[in-house]
Every structure is written in structure tokens, then in C-alpha cells.
PDB file of C-alpha atoms in Angstrom:
ATOM      1  CA  GLY A   1      53.468  60.638 117.238  1.00  0.00           C
ATOM      2  CA  GLN A   2      55.604  58.491 115.041  1.00  0.00           C
ATOM      3  CA  LEU A   3      59.297  57.844 115.780  1.00  0.00           C
ATOM      4  CA  THR A   4      61.800  57.833 112.946  1.00  0.00           C
ATOM      5  CA  ALA A   5      65.241  56.227 113.131  1.00  0.00           C
ATOM      6  CA  VAL A   6      68.169  58.167 111.735  1.00  0.00           C
ATOM      7  CA  CYS A   7      71.449  56.433 110.935  1.00  0.00           C
ATOM      8  CA  CYS A   8      74.570  58.517 111.618  1.00  0.00           C
ATOM      9  CA  ALA A   9      78.276  57.776 111.527  1.00  0.00           C
ATOM     10  CA  ARG A  10      78.250  57.065 115.285  1.00  0.00           C
ATOM     11  CA  GLY A  11      75.192  54.800 115.193  1.00  0.00           C
ATOM     12  CA  PRO A  12      71.419  54.932 114.979  1.00  0.00           C
ATOM     13  CA  TYR A  13      69.654  57.740 116.769  1.00  0.00           C
ATOM     14  CA  VAL A  14      65.967  58.216 117.300  1.00  0.00           C
ATOM     15  CA  ASN A  15      64.288  61.537 116.588  1.00  0.00           C
ATOM     16  CA  THR A  16      61.422  62.176 118.952  1.00  0.00           C
ATOM     17  CA  PRO A  17      58.624  64.462 117.832  1.00  0.00           C
ATOM     18  CA  GLN A  18      58.941  68.011 119.167  1.00  0.00           C
ATOM     19  CA  LYS A  19      56.349  69.405 121.543  1.00  0.00           C
ATOM     20  CA  THR A  20      54.538  72.252 119.919  1.00  0.00           C
ATOM     21  CA  THR A  21      52.636  74.954 121.736  1.00  0.00           C
ATOM     22  CA  PRO A  22      49.538  76.534 120.280  1.00  0.00           C
ATOM     23  CA  ALA A  23      49.922  80.055 118.917  1.00  0.00           C
ATOM     24  CA  GLY A  24      48.315  81.805 121.903  1.00  0.00           C
ATOM     25  CA  ALA A  25      49.721  79.569 124.685  1.00  0.00           C
ATOM     26  CA  LYS A  26      52.430  80.772 127.066  1.00  0.00           C
ATOM     27  CA  ARG A  27      55.726  78.991 127.379  1.00  0.00           C
ATOM     28  CA  GLY A  28      56.985  77.646 130.682  1.00  0.00           C
ATOM     29  CA  ALA A  29      59.683  79.347 132.769  1.00  0.00           C
ATOM     30  CA  ARG A  30      62.271  76.782 131.682  1.00  0.00           C
ATOM     31  CA  ASP A  31      61.514  77.385 127.983  1.00  0.00           C
ATOM     32  CA  GLN A  32      61.817  81.146 128.484  1.00  0.00           C
ATOM     33  CA  PHE A  33      65.139  80.707 130.290  1.00  0.00           C
ATOM     34  CA  THR A  34      66.449  78.460 127.502  1.00  0.00           C
ATOM     35  CA  MET A  35      65.392  80.932 124.838  1.00  0.00           C
ATOM     36  CA  SER A  36      67.004  83.842 126.697  1.00  0.00           C
ATOM     37  CA  VAL A  37      70.277  81.926 127.117  1.00  0.00           C
ATOM     38  CA  VAL A  38      70.277  80.969 123.428  1.00  0.00           C
ATOM     39  CA  GLY A  39      69.595  84.574 122.458  1.00  0.00           C
ATOM     40  CA  PHE A  40      72.347  85.809 124.762  1.00  0.00           C
ATOM     41  CA  VAL A  41      74.944  83.340 123.490  1.00  0.00           C
ATOM     42  CA  SER A  42      74.027  83.830 119.832  1.00  0.00           C
ATOM     43  CA  ARG A  43      75.030  87.472 120.117  1.00  0.00           C
ATOM     44  CA  PHE A  44      78.622  86.470 120.842  1.00  0.00           C
ATOM     45  CA  VAL A  45      79.154  83.284 118.853  1.00  0.00           C
ATOM     46  CA  THR A  46      77.940  83.075 115.294  1.00  0.00           C
ATOM     47  CA  CYS A  47      78.420  80.215 112.897  1.00  0.00           C
ATOM     48  CA  GLY A  48      77.587  82.317 109.859  1.00  0.00           C
ATOM     49  CA  GLN A  49      80.370  84.189 108.085  1.00  0.00           C
ATOM     50  CA  ASN A  50      83.745  82.504 108.521  1.00  0.00           C
ATOM     51  CA  LEU A  51      86.878  84.614 108.786  1.00  0.00           C
ATOM     52  CA  ALA A  52      88.718  84.374 105.438  1.00  0.00           C
ATOM     53  CA  GLY A  53      87.085  80.992 104.788  1.00  0.00           C
ATOM     54  CA  TYR A  54      89.087  79.087 107.385  1.00  0.00           C
ATOM     55  CA  ARG A  55      86.240  77.677 109.496  1.00  0.00           C
ATOM     56  CA  LEU A  56      86.928  79.931 112.443  1.00  0.00           C
ATOM     57  CA  GLN A  57      83.930  80.843 114.503  1.00  0.00           C
ATOM     58  CA  GLN A  58      83.645  84.529 115.070  1.00  0.00           C
ATOM     59  CA  VAL A  59      83.991  85.031 118.798  1.00  0.00           C
ATOM     60  CA  ARG A  60      83.916  88.077 121.019  1.00  0.00           C
ATOM     61  CA  ASN A  61      87.689  88.532 121.392  1.00  0.00           C
ATOM     62  CA  LYS A  62      90.267  89.219 118.689  1.00  0.00           C
ATOM     63  CA  TRP A  63      92.495  86.187 119.224  1.00  0.00           C
ATOM     64  CA  ALA A  64      92.428  83.171 116.916  1.00  0.00           C
ATOM     65  CA  ASP A  65      93.433  80.719 119.648  1.00  0.00           C
ATOM     66  CA  TRP A  66      95.274  80.351 122.949  1.00  0.00           C
ATOM     67  CA  ARG A  67      98.718  80.483 121.302  1.00  0.00           C
ATOM     68  CA  MET A  68      98.045  84.016 120.138  1.00  0.00           C
ATOM     69  CA  ILE A  69      97.075  85.108 123.657  1.00  0.00           C
ATOM     70  CA  LYS A  70     100.233  83.507 125.046  1.00  0.00           C
ATOM     71  CA  ASP A  71     102.376  85.261 122.436  1.00  0.00           C
ATOM     72  CA  HIS A  72     100.722  88.595 123.229  1.00  0.00           C
ATOM     73  CA  LYS A  73     101.481  88.179 126.947  1.00  0.00           C
ATOM     74  CA  ARG A  74     105.104  87.399 126.079  1.00  0.00           C
ATOM     75  CA  ARG A  75     105.337  90.518 123.927  1.00  0.00           C
ATOM     76  CA  GLN A  76     104.008  92.642 126.789  1.00  0.00           C
ATOM     77  CA  CYS A  77     106.579  91.097 129.139  1.00  0.00           C
ATOM     78  CA  VAL A  78     109.388  91.817 126.648  1.00  0.00           C
ATOM     79  CA  VAL A  79     108.327  95.469 126.356  1.00  0.00           C
ATOM     80  CA  GLN A  80     108.109  95.830 130.128  1.00  0.00           C
ATOM     81  CA  HIS A  81     111.591  94.414 130.865  1.00  0.00           C
ATOM     82  CA  ALA A  82     113.460  95.302 127.647  1.00  0.00           C
ATOM     83  CA  ASP A  83     115.464  98.296 128.909  1.00  0.00           C
ATOM     84  CA  ALA A  84     116.667  96.743 132.159  1.00  0.00           C
ATOM     85  CA  ARG A  85     117.404  93.420 130.501  1.00  0.00           C
ATOM     86  CA  LEU A  86     119.467  95.095 127.764  1.00  0.00           C
ATOM     87  CA  ARG A  87     121.578  96.989 130.314  1.00  0.00           C
ATOM     88  CA  VAL A  88     122.241  93.930 132.478  1.00  0.00           C
ATOM     89  CA  ASN A  89     122.985  91.777 129.444  1.00  0.00           C
ATOM     90  CA  SER A  90     125.520  94.287 128.139  1.00  0.00           C
ATOM     91  CA  LEU A  91     127.270  94.207 131.530  1.00  0.00           C
ATOM     92  CA  ARG A  92     127.265  90.421 131.472  1.00  0.00           C
ATOM     93  CA  LYS A  93     128.811  90.185 127.995  1.00  0.00           C
ATOM     94  CA  ASN A  94     131.392  92.935 128.479  1.00  0.00           C
ATOM     95  CA  THR A  95     134.817  91.238 128.642  1.00  0.00           C
ATOM     96  CA  ILE A  96     136.582  94.326 130.033  1.00  0.00           C
ATOM     97  CA  LEU A  97     134.695  94.192 133.348  1.00  0.00           C
ATOM     98  CA  PRO A  98     135.896  91.938 136.183  1.00  0.00           C
ATOM     99  CA  VAL A  99     134.525  88.393 136.398  1.00  0.00           C
ATOM    100  CA  GLU A 100     132.787  89.026 139.749  1.00  0.00           C
ATOM    101  CA  LEU A 101     130.727  91.856 138.273  1.00  0.00           C
ATOM    102  CA  ARG A 102     129.796  89.736 135.262  1.00  0.00           C
ATOM    103  CA  GLU A 103     128.677  86.904 137.550  1.00  0.00           C
ATOM    104  CA  ILE A 104     126.434  89.322 139.462  1.00  0.00           C
ATOM    105  CA  ALA A 105     124.946  90.447 136.145  1.00  0.00           C
ATOM    106  CA  SER A 106     124.344  86.797 135.193  1.00  0.00           C
ATOM    107  CA  LYS A 107     122.431  86.239 138.424  1.00  0.00           C
ATOM    108  CA  GLU A 108     120.361  89.355 137.754  1.00  0.00           C
ATOM    109  CA  ILE A 109     119.497  88.078 134.273  1.00  0.00           C
ATOM    110  CA  GLU A 110     118.300  84.818 135.845  1.00  0.00           C
ATOM    111  CA  ALA A 111     115.985  86.846 138.096  1.00  0.00           C
ATOM    112  CA  PHE A 112     114.082  88.233 135.078  1.00  0.00           C
ATOM    113  CA  PRO A 113     111.053  86.270 133.869  1.00  0.00           C
ATOM    114  CA  ARG A 114     111.822  83.837 131.062  1.00  0.00           C
ATOM    115  CA  ASP A 115     109.206  85.415 128.828  1.00  0.00           C
ATOM    116  CA  SER A 116     111.063  88.734 128.951  1.00  0.00           C
ATOM    117  CA  SER A 117     113.581  87.366 126.447  1.00  0.00           C
ATOM    118  CA  LEU A 118     113.052  88.481 122.847  1.00  0.00           C
ATOM    119  CA  VAL A 119     113.986  85.004 121.593  1.00  0.00           C
ATOM    120  CA  ARG A 120     110.732  83.569 123.008  1.00  0.00           C
ATOM    121  CA  VAL A 121     108.561  85.859 120.858  1.00  0.00           C
ATOM    122  CA  ARG A 122     107.409  84.191 117.655  1.00  0.00           C
ATOM    123  CA  GLU A 123     105.880  85.766 114.558  1.00  0.00           C
ATOM    124  CA  ARG A 124     102.314  84.513 114.099  1.00  0.00           C
ATOM    125  CA  CYS A 125      99.625  84.787 111.443  1.00  0.00           C
ATOM    126  CA  ALA A 126      97.068  87.411 112.433  1.00  0.00           C
ATOM    127  CA  VAL A 127      94.205  85.305 111.020  1.00  0.00           C
ATOM    128  CA  THR A 128      94.963  81.683 111.904  1.00  0.00           C
ATOM    129  CA  SER A 129      97.756  82.038 114.514  1.00  0.00           C
ATOM    130  CA  ARG A 130      99.985  79.755 112.434  1.00  0.00           C
ATOM    131  CA  SER A 131     103.635  80.184 113.432  1.00  0.00           C
ATOM    132  CA  ARG A 132     105.401  78.858 110.337  1.00  0.00           C
ATOM    133  CA  GLY A 133     105.542  80.268 106.832  1.00  0.00           C
ATOM    134  CA  ILE A 134     104.739  83.870 107.742  1.00  0.00           C
ATOM    135  CA  VAL A 135     104.878  86.599 105.107  1.00  0.00           C
ATOM    136  CA  HIS A 136     106.235  89.318 107.397  1.00  0.00           C
ATOM    137  CA  ARG A 137     105.111  92.349 105.416  1.00  0.00           C
ATOM    138  CA  TRP A 138     101.437  91.396 105.795  1.00  0.00           C
ATOM    139  CA  ARG A 139     101.711  89.379 109.048  1.00  0.00           C
ATOM    140  CA  VAL A 140      99.803  86.407 107.611  1.00  0.00           C
ATOM    141  CA  SER A 141     100.815  82.840 106.786  1.00  0.00           C
ATOM    142  CA  ARG A 142     101.654  81.849 103.227  1.00  0.00           C
ATOM    143  CA  ILE A 143      98.385  79.920 102.949  1.00  0.00           C
ATOM    144  CA  VAL A 144      96.190  82.837 104.015  1.00  0.00           C
ATOM    145  CA  TRP A 145      98.341  85.234 101.963  1.00  0.00           C
ATOM    146  CA  ARG A 146      97.781  83.209  98.797  1.00  0.00           C
ATOM    147  CA  HIS A 147      94.057  82.942  99.485  1.00  0.00           C
ATOM    148  CA  LEU A 148      93.735  86.697 100.016  1.00  0.00           C
ATOM    149  CA  ALA A 149      95.948  87.473  97.007  1.00  0.00           C
ATOM    150  CA  ASP A 150      93.845  85.221  94.763  1.00  0.00           C
ATOM    151  CA  TYR A 151      90.729  87.194  95.638  1.00  0.00           C
ATOM    152  CA  ASN A 152      92.441  90.598  95.290  1.00  0.00           C
ATOM    153  CA  LYS A 153      92.220  91.430  99.001  1.00  0.00           C
ATOM    154  CA  LEU A 154      95.851  92.564  99.482  1.00  0.00           C
ATOM    155  CA  SER A 155      96.956  95.986  98.345  1.00  0.00           C
ATOM    156  CA  GLY A 156     100.014  96.037  96.121  1.00  0.00           C
ATOM    157  CA  VAL A 157      99.816  92.339  95.248  1.00  0.00           C
ATOM    158  CA  GLN A 158      99.133  91.215  91.705  1.00  0.00           C
ATOM    159  CA  ARG A 159      99.052  87.722  90.260  1.00  0.00           C
ATOM    160  CA  ALA A 160     102.087  87.044  88.066  1.00  0.00           C
ATOM    161  CA  MET A 161     101.202  87.075  84.361  1.00  0.00           C
ATOM    162  CA  TRP A 162     103.573  86.820  81.409  1.00  0.00           C
TER     163      TRP A 162
END
């Protein structure tokens, strides 16, 4: 076979000719394993259709990235501890109660997990997980919102014309 040199951005690479098997020949065990792994993985990760044109690979879960997962865990923690935290916080901020009782309430608040505070929850884009510039009514960032509005994908949104 003949070798051909290919010049890439990182440097020259050499393409070696591929081994071909005749039509009736059987493949080796390693080739079968490789093909089965490729077939298995290709079911879960596809490079075809991108989500809203933002170069996101479609993966098995529904999260855009790790920040979204972290935010979801925080939201679950807030829901779990919201009632107790609200009661203890109201005791802590009540100026009528004695100082000793308010100090006990402060120590109880410190015992709660940090992620149980509502302040730590951040609005995120449902498509890209971007945290800034969120259009709250649609839960997407301004960039994705404009893209979807341009292609008439949002109900109730019309391009301004005068």
C-alpha cells in the first residue's frame, strides 16, 4: 500500500491504509468487540441533530452540563429544608424574643446545609445552562430566546414590525 501524508493544524500525520476483509471472511474477536462497543455507545451519544443549534451533543440525561445538575441538587435541598428553615429563621429575626433564644436559633440555622438557603439557587437556561440574561417567562437565556423567536418556535412571541 501507499502512504499519504496529511498536514493538519497540529502537524503532519500519516494515514495508513485500512485492512479490508473479503466479503465472506469472518472478523476477529477484537473487531467484533470494537463494533459492539461502537454500536452500544452510538445509541446514547449522537453527533447528528444539535439541540437548538448550539453544538450540544445529545446525551442520555436531560442536563446541559454539571452546573445544571448542581443547581437541581440545591433546589431539592431547599425544598427538603424549607419549612424548618423558615420557622427557625423567623425565631432568629424576631426582636421580641430574648437574646438567648435567638442565639439558639442562630446555631440551629448554622446546622442546616448551606445549599438549603434559597439565595444559593440560581435561575438557569433550560437549554444551555447559562446563568445570566434569563428570560424568566420561558426559562431560557436571551440568546436562545432570540434564536427561537426568530424561527417562530415560541408561542405568543412575534417579531416587532411597524
